[in-house]
Amino acid sequence: MQKHTARWYGGRAPGSRAAPLPAGARVLWHDPALWVCGDWQREHIRTVELGSARIAVLGPCSATVHDIARALAAPDLAAIVRTWAGSHTVVRLTERVRVEVVADTGAASPLYTVSTPDGPVWGSSSLALSSLAGGRVDLGWLAAFLRDRHSPAADRSAWTGVAPVPAGHLLTLGTEGGPSVTRWWSPRRRTPLDASEALRHALGEGVRARVAGVSVSSDLAGMDSTTVTLLAAQHGTVTGMTAHPRDIASGGDLRYARALSVPGLKHFPFPLDARHLPFTATDVLLPATDEPAPSTAVWAMFSDQLVTAAAAGSVCHLTGDGGDNLFLSTPAHLASLARSGNWVRMLGDARDWARLRRKSPRPLIAAALRGNAYRIGRANFGRPPWLAAPVPRVVAPSGTDPDMALVTELRTVARSAHSEHQLADALGLALHNPYFDGAVLDAVVSAPVEQRYSARRYKPMLADTFADLLPDAHRTRAAKGLMVGDFHLGLRTNRARVLSLADGHLAALGLIRPEPLRATVHAAALGAETVWPPLLSALAAEMWLEAVKCSPGTEWARPVQAPAGAQ
């Protein structure tokens, strides 16, 4: 299989003209250098220059050339960028003495920095930047990941010496001093109508910016992916891929997919068999990524789907990932209801939410009274019995604001999902998750809580916003199927392979104790009730470390001196 280069971009601070650049990079401008690596759609790398001032938009973006030119001279760059749909990073160079880098609101286009003898370097791949800092995995970050992948060490990356730029912040680099980071984004309030209009614009334009003029495939399963697929079909032909068991050719997601009959949509059933079970070995090697990818355990299925889509001619594959995080959020608003003394509403919503999930409402009510919106409705699995290493102190978010609880959760998931893009890049396909776009997040959190939360309706804000696009059957659908049975069967079928992971890199690093991990694997293979998140995190981390070990890493080389005046 042809090897493809991961797509990423980065740059340097002013005054580092002769500093190393990534091998094979395409330099957009020099002094200071700005580069892109990998195969990008032409529309996703755009630059505008006016005298010595320059601006670049990196990634899918709804902005027109006029919009970009206006941002070049705007006194507040972030205020202009905030209105642009898509997932992108904006870089502006002023008089060659200051570089401004606008970090995406939703963390779907993450940014990192690293200090080098030649000055600071920033980029969208922590893995690529790690080569400048020794290429060592941050064991503290990894221990926090093994403890709870949804509560990582937010001020660290998976790589020693590589620091994340917080989402929704502005990174500024000058000729003197180190880089500075300032917050530019905060939630705003909108009426229900305005919030729906903002969501429709952000998601619709985010999809258009990705699919216009290219061959497109898409997941086609639940309400989230169906909405994205139908939006994409408004701009050309889309191949909607619906996964299903090979011996079941009707019902489930297939029934809903086949019920869609719109111009531009081609149905593509994707049958699954034993080759696609979780933990199954495949000839397609797992690529190295910034951090362990969520789909690591199902790489056999995921890679086959991506290869199949690419073989059918697709260069852009859309997913519905992130929809659940936005529209099925935990009832964090209970904390604000308790704070305001709205006891009747708080108790009623807690009972409704608990009844829907067949749980007691008491833990929800207790958490609401404690005022921590971030912990309401979230499972606390405790410390995994196999975790041997100390976990660095992670400052857990707190407070009663349900909007910031949603923002924090989505950013964590979106940053992790970026590693899925890197997996797809290695197979020659651009993967996109429009629900992680910053403008989409901005629209959702601007809506009143009552508009987006309901224990009686499934994803009410999404269903109402796209009521004219989604057929009734799709708007009233309550859920999708679960894969828990597949994971038990996958462990049983591939038990020897999974057990070998317990005595690998994590054990050698002193991060885990193999015996408790093996015991959990044995029990899960026999069908015992299993707490999957920590188990999957441990197995994904082990497979990721092996992929990193086999990766050659990013090479950096001193550039040939550019002629005077080169841009």
mmCIF file of N, CA, C and O in Angstrom, residues 177 197 256 260 282 338 361 376 382 402 442 463 535:
data_model
loop_
_atom_site.group_PDB
_atom_site.id
_atom_site.type_symbol
_atom_site.label_atom_id
_atom_site.label_comp_id
_atom_site.label_asym_id
_atom_site.label_seq_id
_atom_site.Cartn_x
_atom_site.Cartn_y
_atom_site.Cartn_z
ATOM 1 N N GLY A 177 11.549 37.940 23.286
ATOM 2 C CA GLY A 177 10.736 37.281 24.297
ATOM 3 C C GLY A 177 10.104 36.000 23.780
ATOM 4 O O GLY A 177 10.176 35.665 22.595
ATOM 5 N N GLU A 197 -30.445 29.345 13.740
ATOM 6 C CA GLU A 197 -29.928 29.890 12.484
ATOM 7 C C GLU A 197 -28.404 29.843 12.465
ATOM 8 O O GLU A 197 -27.790 29.533 11.428
ATOM 9 N N TYR A 256 -33.020 2.781 7.816
ATOM 10 C CA TYR A 256 -33.113 4.248 7.788
ATOM 11 C C TYR A 256 -32.343 4.825 6.604
ATOM 12 O O TYR A 256 -32.773 5.794 5.976
ATOM 13 N N LEU A 260 -33.860 7.022 2.702
ATOM 14 C CA LEU A 260 -33.464 8.330 2.170
ATOM 15 C C LEU A 260 -33.391 8.254 0.649
ATOM 16 O O LEU A 260 -32.685 7.421 0.087
ATOM 17 N N THR A 282 -4.546 -6.901 11.328
ATOM 18 C CA THR A 282 -4.777 -6.559 9.928
ATOM 19 C C THR A 282 -3.440 -6.264 9.266
ATOM 20 O O THR A 282 -2.465 -5.906 9.934
ATOM 21 N N ALA A 338 -30.066 24.346 40.563
ATOM 22 C CA ALA A 338 -29.974 24.305 42.026
ATOM 23 C C ALA A 338 -29.465 25.634 42.569
ATOM 24 O O ALA A 338 -29.959 26.142 43.591
ATOM 25 N N PRO A 361 -31.940 8.821 40.704
ATOM 26 C CA PRO A 361 -31.661 10.254 40.545
ATOM 27 C C PRO A 361 -30.843 10.837 41.692
ATOM 28 O O PRO A 361 -30.398 11.985 41.612
ATOM 29 N N ILE A 376 -21.695 16.017 36.819
ATOM 30 C CA ILE A 376 -23.068 15.517 36.829
ATOM 31 C C ILE A 376 -23.288 14.541 35.685
ATOM 32 O O ILE A 376 -23.057 14.853 34.517
ATOM 33 N N GLY A 382 -13.100 5.134 38.760
ATOM 34 C CA GLY A 382 -12.054 4.913 39.745
ATOM 35 C C GLY A 382 -10.727 4.588 39.084
ATOM 36 O O GLY A 382 -10.609 4.519 37.860
ATOM 37 N N PRO A 402 -23.205 25.163 32.882
ATOM 38 C CA PRO A 402 -23.348 24.002 31.996
ATOM 39 C C PRO A 402 -22.718 24.232 30.630
ATOM 40 O O PRO A 402 -22.303 23.276 29.969
ATOM 41 N N ASP A 442 -19.867 27.175 19.043
ATOM 42 C CA ASP A 442 -20.293 28.520 19.420
ATOM 43 C C ASP A 442 -21.811 28.654 19.316
ATOM 44 O O ASP A 442 -22.464 29.252 20.180
ATOM 45 N N ALA A 463 -32.667 18.166 15.740
ATOM 46 C CA ALA A 463 -33.883 17.765 15.031
ATOM 47 C C ALA A 463 -34.706 18.974 14.599
ATOM 48 O O ALA A 463 -35.233 19.007 13.480
ATOM 49 N N LEU A 535 -10.226 -0.098 30.112
ATOM 50 C CA LEU A 535 -9.597 -1.230 29.438
ATOM 51 C C LEU A 535 -9.188 -0.850 28.017
ATOM 52 O O LEU A 535 -8.060 -1.134 27.569
#
